[in-house]
């Protein structure tokens, strides 16, 4: 059983450190900055969709790619919000049921860990070029569509003597 230190049991620690710093640096600043930036992105997308006929193929492809960061941000909100709320709530309340507290914290931490792993899955699911490049880097997809991967792979496998430059 974890036993909190004397400092961890003080009101200053719970309100000043846990609530204020966690709320500010882990919750408010990231959520606000991400929200503001994504509102700007959504406005640009909405404007571009109104002028869709005048939009070039390259711009259309870029607009489609903006869906990936938007999905990542929505996942961030959904998966990290419970942890932020629970940590702030915990600093202001005293849980009488330690088992329930542990279950809530486990659930909230699972969301944070899942968020950390979700970006790769989103890129894999939504980006064909990302999938193809990733597979080609590991020799699974021999498609010659992306020559950059071939040059990266070549630079990792090229052998040189000390002081000798690796050929490009």
XYZ file of C-alpha atoms in Angstrom:
168
model
C 0.000 0.000 0.000
C 1.295 3.453 -0.943
C 1.686 5.811 1.988
C 1.697 9.526 1.084
C 4.426 11.728 2.525
C 3.682 14.549 4.955
C 4.016 17.096 2.160
C 1.561 15.214 -0.065
C -1.067 15.405 2.657
C -0.945 19.192 3.054
C -3.609 21.435 1.540
C -0.915 23.506 -0.174
C 0.301 20.470 -2.072
C -3.172 19.373 -3.101
C -4.442 22.777 -4.182
C -1.303 24.600 -5.189
C 0.732 21.905 -6.809
C -1.630 19.217 -8.024
C -4.645 21.292 -8.981
C -2.992 24.466 -10.241
C 0.008 23.037 -12.073
C -1.765 19.993 -13.420
C -4.797 21.993 -14.449
C -2.724 24.723 -16.066
C 0.106 22.847 -17.784
C -1.482 19.495 -18.554
C -5.023 20.595 -19.223
C -5.783 24.270 -19.902
C -2.779 25.400 -21.975
C -2.630 22.334 -24.275
C -6.413 22.137 -24.713
C -6.779 25.861 -25.419
C -3.872 26.035 -27.857
C -5.009 22.928 -29.711
C -8.581 24.202 -29.830
C -7.566 27.625 -31.160
C -5.325 26.127 -33.848
C -7.964 23.629 -34.915
C -10.657 26.290 -35.131
C -8.366 28.129 -37.559
C -7.858 24.928 -39.572
C -11.583 24.175 -39.707
C -12.301 27.737 -40.862
C -9.751 27.398 -43.671
C -11.221 24.038 -44.693
C -14.748 25.456 -44.670
C -13.649 28.399 -46.806
C -11.815 26.102 -49.225
C -14.811 23.773 -49.545
C -16.979 26.752 -50.520
C -14.524 27.411 -53.362
C -13.953 23.693 -54.101
C -14.285 24.141 -57.873
C -11.442 26.682 -57.852
C -9.215 24.544 -55.635
C -6.234 22.807 -57.268
C -5.591 19.066 -56.944
C -2.662 19.723 -54.634
C -4.756 21.938 -52.379
C -7.521 19.314 -52.314
C -4.986 16.677 -51.257
C -3.700 18.988 -48.515
C -7.247 19.599 -47.296
C -7.849 15.862 -47.108
C -4.629 15.463 -45.112
C -5.843 17.983 -42.526
C -8.354 15.385 -41.395
C -5.532 13.387 -39.808
C -4.483 16.046 -37.261
C -8.129 16.830 -36.550
C -8.796 13.170 -35.729
C -5.666 13.081 -33.559
C -6.848 16.165 -31.653
C -10.338 14.749 -31.111
C -8.767 11.539 -29.793
C -6.548 13.630 -27.513
C -9.601 15.388 -26.082
C -11.559 12.169 -25.570
C -8.708 10.115 -24.131
C -6.970 12.743 -21.951
C -9.999 14.620 -20.640
C -10.933 11.990 -17.993
C -7.399 12.003 -16.575
C -7.288 15.776 -16.317
C -10.698 15.999 -14.677
C -9.951 13.141 -12.285
C -6.619 14.595 -11.165
C -8.120 18.006 -10.485
C -11.145 16.450 -8.751
C -8.839 14.282 -6.659
C -6.947 17.321 -5.398
C -10.145 18.891 -4.040
C -11.850 15.790 -2.644
C -10.856 13.041 -0.315
C -11.828 9.656 -1.707
C -13.156 7.473 1.060
C -13.164 4.413 -1.179
C -9.522 3.744 -2.132
C -10.482 0.861 -4.434
C -12.850 3.048 -6.464
C -10.158 5.728 -6.683
C -7.658 3.187 -8.004
C -10.145 1.972 -10.619
C -10.894 5.525 -11.781
C -7.183 6.338 -11.986
C -6.489 3.138 -13.911
C -9.220 4.013 -16.408
C -7.949 7.592 -16.776
C -4.323 6.487 -17.184
C -5.383 3.918 -19.776
C -6.809 6.803 -21.794
C -3.526 8.722 -21.620
C -1.484 5.670 -22.635
C -3.908 4.862 -25.457
C -3.597 8.434 -26.703
C 0.180 8.070 -26.848
C -0.151 5.034 -29.107
C -3.059 6.295 -31.188
C -1.174 8.643 -33.538
C 0.572 5.791 -35.309
C -2.740 3.971 -35.735
C -4.469 7.074 -37.104
C -1.692 7.710 -39.624
C -1.771 4.054 -40.636
C -5.540 3.993 -41.043
C -5.933 7.308 -42.856
C -2.745 7.743 -44.866
C -2.034 5.381 -47.745
C 1.335 7.012 -48.425
C 2.301 6.622 -44.744
C 1.301 2.928 -44.802
C 3.145 2.240 -48.038
C 6.293 4.063 -46.900
C 6.260 2.330 -43.524
C 5.898 -1.104 -45.118
C 8.574 -0.344 -47.699
C 11.036 0.735 -44.989
C 10.834 -2.752 -43.542
C 10.995 -4.464 -46.916
C 7.388 -5.657 -46.816
C 6.141 -3.523 -49.702
C 8.513 -3.560 -52.672
C 6.537 -0.879 -54.529
C 8.969 1.659 -56.074
C 6.491 4.506 -55.644
C 8.482 6.331 -52.974
C 12.174 6.653 -53.962
C 13.022 8.637 -50.802
C 12.566 5.498 -48.722
C 15.036 3.692 -50.948
C 17.676 6.387 -50.378
C 17.054 6.345 -46.608
C 17.374 2.576 -46.553
C 20.555 2.777 -48.651
C 22.151 5.269 -46.247
C 21.489 2.923 -43.322
C 22.988 -0.064 -45.100
C 25.949 1.692 -46.740
C 29.284 0.706 -45.243
C 32.249 3.008 -45.017
C 35.663 3.140 -43.430
C 36.412 5.697 -40.707
C 36.847 9.141 -42.282
C 35.350 7.991 -45.585
C 32.212 9.705 -46.838
C 29.172 7.534 -47.563
C 28.204 7.767 -51.257
C 24.806 9.290 -51.949
